[in-house]
Structure formats: C-alpha cells, structure tokens
Amino acid sequence: EHVPAHRAHCTPAPITRYFVQHAASTGKPERYGTMPHRHDTPNTTQQKALIANTAARLIAESGISDYSLAKRKALHALGLPEGTHLPENAEVEAELRTYQRLFQGDEHADRIAKLRHKASAIMEVMQKFNPYLTGSVLDGTAGRYAEIDIQLFTDSAKDVEIFLLNQHIDFEHSTPRSDRAEAVLTLDDELAAINLIVYPRFEERIVFKTRDGRVRQRVRLDALRKLLDETTNDTVRGIEPDTALSP
C-alpha cells in the first residue's frame, strides 16, 4: 500500500523494549512487558505473537492500513525468515486495540471521534449516492494518518464526479483496492484523506468480506450518528456486526 512521503516510516522499537515502559509502571501481564530476544528460538505461537505486536505498532504509528503489508514489514523488521508463519488479521487487530488503549489512550479516542464526525459530514453531503462508512474509522482501530473510507453505490462513477465538480469539491482518482470498485475518488482534507469508493448500485445488496474472510462492517449515516451519540469522550466503541450490515 502506498504511504505518502509525509507519513514517515515508523521503525519498530527493539523488541526487548516493546511495551516495557508501560508494564513497568502499571504491572500489566508479562506478555505486554517483555518479548523474546531476536536471537532466541521461539516456537511458532511466540513468533506469531511477536509479529502481531510489531505489525500492530506499525499500523498505529505509521499510517499503514493494509494488514498484510504490516505483517510483511514486521517480519522484515524482526529479522525473521520468509516462510515464517504469520498471524491472522484478527490477531493483529486484537494487538492493535491493546496498543492503542495502552499507549495512545485519550489521543486515540479523540482521533476516532473527529474522524467519525468528519465522515458523518461527508456522508450527509453524499446522501444521494447511498453512502456507508466502513474500515478502521468505523471499527475504532484507525491509527495516526488513517484515511476515511466511504462506500457509495450508484449507476455510474461519472455521476459522483459531476456532483463533486458542481459542489466545487476537489478530488483526485486513486487506485481501487479491489476489482469490484468502479472508482475511488479521494478528497484531501486537513484531518484525513477521504476515499469515496464507488460501486455499481447492485453491489449494495452484497455482503463485503475482508481478505481473511470476515464480514466487513459498514453503517449508514443514521447508524453512525447513533454511534456518535452513544460514544463518550473516554470510550472508543465499535459497532456490532449484525447492526453494521443492515441495508
């Protein structure tokens, strides 16, 4: 995944220091306080946990949103050989939530709230194209430099382009992440880039899934507003999968 130049790469801290400061001050379980040394020979489970930890930090700190890319970068950073068993995306996500809770706290909660409010404003403008919020801003795992992903369903991407031009909203074309998307129109905002992912209208009825087979959550504007109303300043809530898929 392309990461803009101003989003500097984040080199993982030496693994023997990973989570150490927090563990020393709070007495968290050893899992979050010490990590095997690079020259140890951990079993597969330990290796996968180590990769998940490092990948989670990369996602949280350096603007990477692609879990596969984060895992490959973590593998390289840890000096582990190609062919090493990699953790599932769900394992990385669990470590990401832990990292954000332990190390980013209020900053993370504030970031998620601002990104969701921005998404709500954009979705209101784009209502005629059946917008849905999806991705890390919805599920509460958006890291620093995360982008807002909004799905649109319409007869033609050209209709969206013409609408944006008429509204004097600048956009640029980005590369779609899947063959199902007709186009991705990216709006440049000081808070975050906003990707309007345009699909054919009939795709709205289809359940979208992540690369590892999990249902990709999505919500309409009314559900997003409800989520914002229910979210307190010190709490980052996700949304339940059964409500996230309601048409």
Short mmCIF file of C-alpha atoms in Angstrom, two decimals:
data_model
loop_
_atom_site.label_atom_id
_atom_site.label_comp_id
_atom_site.label_asym_id
_atom_site.label_seq_id
_atom_site.Cartn_x
_atom_site.Cartn_y
_atom_site.Cartn_z
CA GLU A 1 0.00 0.00 0.00
CA HIS A 2 1.26 3.45 -0.89
CA VAL A 3 2.05 5.66 2.11
CA PRO A 4 2.54 9.37 1.31
CA ALA A 5 6.03 10.72 1.81
CA HIS A 6 5.00 12.98 4.69
CA ARG A 7 3.88 9.92 6.61
CA ALA A 8 7.29 8.79 7.73
CA HIS A 9 8.00 5.13 8.22
CA CYS A 10 7.99 4.07 11.84
CA THR A 11 10.80 1.69 12.74
CA PRO A 12 9.68 -0.68 15.48
CA ALA A 13 11.39 -0.23 18.81
CA PRO A 14 13.77 -3.04 19.76
CA ILE A 15 11.59 -5.92 20.77
CA THR A 16 13.15 -6.21 24.22
CA ARG A 17 11.77 -2.71 24.94
CA TYR A 18 8.36 -3.24 23.37
CA PHE A 19 5.65 -2.49 25.95
CA VAL A 20 8.31 -2.40 28.73
CA GLN A 21 7.74 1.15 29.97
CA HIS A 22 4.03 0.64 30.40
CA ALA A 23 4.46 -2.74 32.04
CA ALA A 24 6.99 -1.38 34.49
CA SER A 25 4.67 1.37 35.62
CA THR A 26 1.38 -0.49 35.63
CA GLY A 27 2.21 -4.10 36.35
CA LYS A 28 0.49 -5.38 33.21
CA PRO A 29 0.88 -9.07 32.38
CA GLU A 30 4.32 -10.20 31.28
CA ARG A 31 3.09 -10.66 27.74
CA TYR A 32 2.99 -6.89 27.37
CA GLY A 33 6.20 -6.25 29.27
CA THR A 34 8.82 -8.50 27.73
CA MET A 35 9.41 -10.01 24.34
CA PRO A 36 11.80 -12.77 23.27
CA HIS A 37 15.20 -11.59 22.08
CA ARG A 38 15.80 -11.57 18.33
CA HIS A 39 18.33 -14.42 18.68
CA ASP A 40 16.03 -16.64 20.71
CA THR A 41 14.32 -19.56 19.01
CA PRO A 42 10.67 -19.08 19.96
CA ASN A 43 8.03 -21.55 18.89
CA THR A 44 5.52 -20.71 16.20
CA THR A 45 2.98 -19.31 18.65
CA GLN A 46 5.53 -16.94 20.15
CA GLN A 47 6.73 -15.84 16.73
CA LYS A 48 3.20 -15.11 15.57
CA ALA A 49 2.50 -13.09 18.71
CA LEU A 50 5.70 -11.12 18.18
CA ILE A 51 4.84 -10.40 14.55
CA ALA A 52 1.30 -9.37 15.55
CA ASN A 53 2.70 -6.97 18.19
CA THR A 54 5.10 -5.33 15.77
CA ALA A 55 2.56 -5.13 12.94
CA ALA A 56 0.08 -3.52 15.33
CA ARG A 57 2.58 -0.82 16.24
CA LEU A 58 3.28 -0.10 12.58
CA ILE A 59 -0.43 0.29 11.89
CA ALA A 60 -0.96 2.50 14.94
CA GLU A 61 2.03 4.77 14.36
CA SER A 62 2.99 4.94 10.69
CA GLY A 63 -0.09 5.15 8.56
CA ILE A 64 -0.16 1.59 7.25
CA SER A 65 -3.70 0.31 6.88
CA ASP A 66 -3.04 -2.90 4.96
CA TYR A 67 -2.63 -5.71 7.48
CA SER A 68 -0.78 -7.94 5.02
CA LEU A 69 1.75 -5.20 4.35
CA ALA A 70 2.15 -4.52 8.07
CA LYS A 71 2.84 -8.20 8.73
CA ARG A 72 5.45 -8.36 5.97
CA LYS A 73 7.17 -5.25 7.30
CA ALA A 74 7.08 -6.68 10.82
CA LEU A 75 8.65 -9.91 9.57
CA HIS A 76 11.48 -7.94 7.98
CA ALA A 77 11.96 -5.65 10.99
CA LEU A 78 12.24 -8.64 13.32
CA GLY A 79 14.75 -10.40 11.09
CA LEU A 80 12.59 -13.49 10.73
CA PRO A 81 12.93 -15.63 7.59
CA GLU A 82 10.47 -15.72 4.70
CA GLY A 83 8.05 -18.56 5.20
CA THR A 84 7.60 -17.83 8.91
CA HIS A 85 4.00 -18.49 9.94
CA LEU A 86 2.12 -15.19 10.08
CA PRO A 87 -0.69 -14.31 12.50
CA GLU A 88 -4.25 -13.93 11.30
CA ASN A 89 -5.57 -10.40 10.76
CA ALA A 90 -7.85 -10.86 13.76
CA GLU A 91 -4.77 -11.44 15.96
CA VAL A 92 -3.13 -8.27 14.66
CA GLU A 93 -6.34 -6.33 15.24
CA ALA A 94 -6.51 -7.56 18.84
CA GLU A 95 -2.92 -6.41 19.44
CA LEU A 96 -3.68 -3.10 17.73
CA ARG A 97 -6.59 -2.41 20.06
CA THR A 98 -4.36 -3.24 23.03
CA TYR A 99 -1.56 -0.96 21.81
CA GLN A 100 -3.94 1.93 21.19
CA ARG A 101 -5.54 1.51 24.60
CA LEU A 102 -2.21 1.31 26.46
CA PHE A 103 -0.14 3.88 24.59
CA GLN A 104 -2.47 6.28 22.83
CA GLY A 105 -5.47 6.43 25.15
CA ASP A 106 -7.16 9.83 25.04
CA GLU A 107 -5.38 10.78 21.83
CA HIS A 108 -6.84 7.75 20.08
CA ALA A 109 -10.36 8.33 21.40
CA ASP A 110 -10.22 11.95 20.29
CA ARG A 111 -8.93 10.97 16.85
CA ILE A 112 -11.69 8.41 16.29
CA ALA A 113 -14.38 10.90 17.35
CA LYS A 114 -13.07 13.57 14.97
CA LEU A 115 -12.76 11.13 12.06
CA ARG A 116 -16.29 9.84 12.60
CA HIS A 117 -17.70 13.36 12.75
CA LYS A 118 -15.90 14.21 9.52
CA ALA A 119 -17.27 11.03 7.91
CA SER A 120 -20.76 11.96 9.06
CA ALA A 121 -20.49 15.38 7.42
CA ILE A 122 -19.28 13.92 4.12
CA MET A 123 -21.96 11.24 4.13
CA GLU A 124 -24.63 13.88 4.61
CA VAL A 125 -23.39 15.69 1.51
CA MET A 126 -23.25 12.42 -0.48
CA GLN A 127 -26.65 11.08 0.61
CA LYS A 128 -27.98 10.65 -2.94
CA PHE A 129 -25.27 8.02 -3.55
CA ASN A 130 -26.24 5.73 -0.64
CA PRO A 131 -23.08 6.22 1.47
CA TYR A 132 -21.79 3.76 4.07
CA LEU A 133 -18.86 4.27 6.43
CA THR A 134 -16.53 1.28 6.61
CA GLY A 135 -12.96 0.45 7.61
CA SER A 136 -10.87 1.39 10.61
CA VAL A 137 -12.70 4.64 11.39
CA LEU A 138 -15.87 2.63 11.91
CA ASP A 139 -14.38 -0.27 13.86
CA GLY A 140 -12.32 2.06 16.09
CA THR A 141 -8.81 0.93 15.10
CA ALA A 142 -7.81 3.91 12.94
CA GLY A 143 -4.18 4.75 13.54
CA ARG A 144 -2.33 8.00 13.05
CA TYR A 145 -2.67 9.14 9.44
CA ALA A 146 -5.58 6.75 8.85
CA GLU A 147 -7.91 7.52 5.95
CA ILE A 148 -11.70 7.61 5.97
CA ASP A 149 -13.34 5.02 3.70
CA ILE A 150 -16.89 5.69 2.49
CA GLN A 151 -18.65 3.33 0.11
CA LEU A 152 -21.01 4.80 -2.49
CA PHE A 153 -23.49 2.86 -4.63
CA THR A 154 -24.72 4.41 -7.85
CA ASP A 155 -25.28 3.75 -11.56
CA SER A 156 -22.06 5.41 -12.65
CA ALA A 157 -18.93 6.85 -11.06
CA LYS A 158 -19.26 9.72 -13.51
CA ASP A 159 -22.40 10.81 -11.67
CA VAL A 160 -20.34 11.17 -8.49
CA GLU A 161 -17.60 13.08 -10.29
CA ILE A 162 -20.10 15.52 -11.83
CA PHE A 163 -21.76 16.02 -8.45
CA LEU A 164 -18.44 16.83 -6.77
CA LEU A 165 -17.50 19.25 -9.54
CA ASN A 166 -20.85 21.02 -9.21
CA GLN A 167 -20.32 21.26 -5.45
CA HIS A 168 -16.82 22.68 -6.04
CA ILE A 169 -15.30 19.80 -4.10
CA ASP A 170 -11.80 18.93 -5.31
CA PHE A 171 -10.92 15.26 -5.75
CA GLU A 172 -8.38 13.01 -7.39
CA HIS A 173 -8.56 9.46 -8.66
CA SER A 174 -6.91 6.75 -6.54
CA THR A 175 -6.28 3.11 -7.38
CA PRO A 176 -9.17 0.84 -6.29
CA ARG A 177 -8.21 -1.84 -3.78
CA SER A 178 -10.50 -4.40 -5.41
CA ASP A 179 -11.84 -5.16 -8.85
CA ARG A 180 -15.39 -4.68 -7.60
CA ALA A 181 -14.97 -0.94 -7.12
CA GLU A 182 -15.66 1.17 -10.19
CA ALA A 183 -13.57 4.08 -8.93
CA VAL A 184 -12.02 5.66 -5.85
CA LEU A 185 -12.30 9.43 -5.59
CA THR A 186 -10.10 10.88 -2.85
CA LEU A 187 -10.87 14.17 -1.13
CA ASP A 188 -7.98 15.97 0.52
CA ASP A 189 -8.90 17.19 4.00
CA GLU A 190 -6.59 18.57 6.70
CA LEU A 191 -7.87 15.95 9.14
CA ALA A 192 -7.57 12.90 6.87
CA ALA A 193 -7.83 11.80 3.27
CA ILE A 194 -11.38 10.71 2.45
CA ASN A 195 -11.81 7.87 -0.03
CA LEU A 196 -15.15 7.72 -1.81
CA ILE A 197 -15.21 4.14 -3.06
CA VAL A 198 -17.77 3.90 -5.84
CA TYR A 199 -19.53 0.60 -6.56
CA PRO A 200 -22.29 -0.33 -9.00
CA ARG A 201 -25.71 0.05 -7.45
CA PHE A 202 -26.43 -3.71 -7.32
CA GLU A 203 -23.34 -4.29 -5.13
CA GLU A 204 -25.15 -2.65 -2.21
CA ARG A 205 -27.01 -5.91 -1.54
CA ILE A 206 -23.79 -7.94 -1.38
CA VAL A 207 -22.07 -8.72 1.92
CA PHE A 208 -18.49 -7.48 1.71
CA LYS A 209 -15.73 -9.51 3.34
CA THR A 210 -12.16 -8.85 4.38
CA ARG A 211 -9.22 -10.72 2.88
CA ASP A 212 -9.30 -13.23 5.72
CA GLY A 213 -13.00 -13.96 5.25
CA ARG A 214 -14.53 -11.84 8.00
CA VAL A 215 -17.59 -9.73 7.28
CA ARG A 216 -16.57 -6.14 6.55
CA GLN A 217 -18.64 -3.89 8.77
CA ARG A 218 -20.40 -0.87 7.32
CA VAL A 219 -23.04 1.60 8.52
CA ARG A 220 -25.38 4.15 7.05
CA LEU A 221 -25.49 7.73 8.26
CA ASP A 222 -28.27 7.21 10.81
CA ALA A 223 -26.37 4.35 12.46
CA LEU A 224 -23.17 6.42 12.51
CA ARG A 225 -24.97 9.30 14.20
CA LYS A 226 -26.32 6.90 16.79
CA LEU A 227 -22.82 5.57 17.39
CA LEU A 228 -21.51 9.11 17.86
CA ASP A 229 -24.30 9.90 20.32
CA GLU A 230 -23.51 6.79 22.36
CA THR A 231 -19.74 7.31 22.43
CA THR A 232 -18.38 9.11 25.47
CA ASN A 233 -15.22 11.19 25.42
CA ASP A 234 -13.11 8.50 27.04
CA THR A 235 -14.51 5.48 25.23
CA VAL A 236 -13.98 4.21 21.70
CA ARG A 237 -16.82 1.96 20.63
CA GLY A 238 -17.02 -0.19 17.57
CA ILE A 239 -20.29 -1.40 16.14
CA GLU A 240 -21.85 -4.81 16.31
CA PRO A 241 -21.58 -6.78 13.05
CA ASP A 242 -25.31 -7.58 12.96
CA THR A 243 -26.23 -3.89 13.01
CA ALA A 244 -23.37 -2.87 10.75
CA LEU A 245 -24.82 -4.73 7.81
CA SER A 246 -28.39 -3.51 7.91
CA PRO A 247 -29.28 -2.04 4.48
#
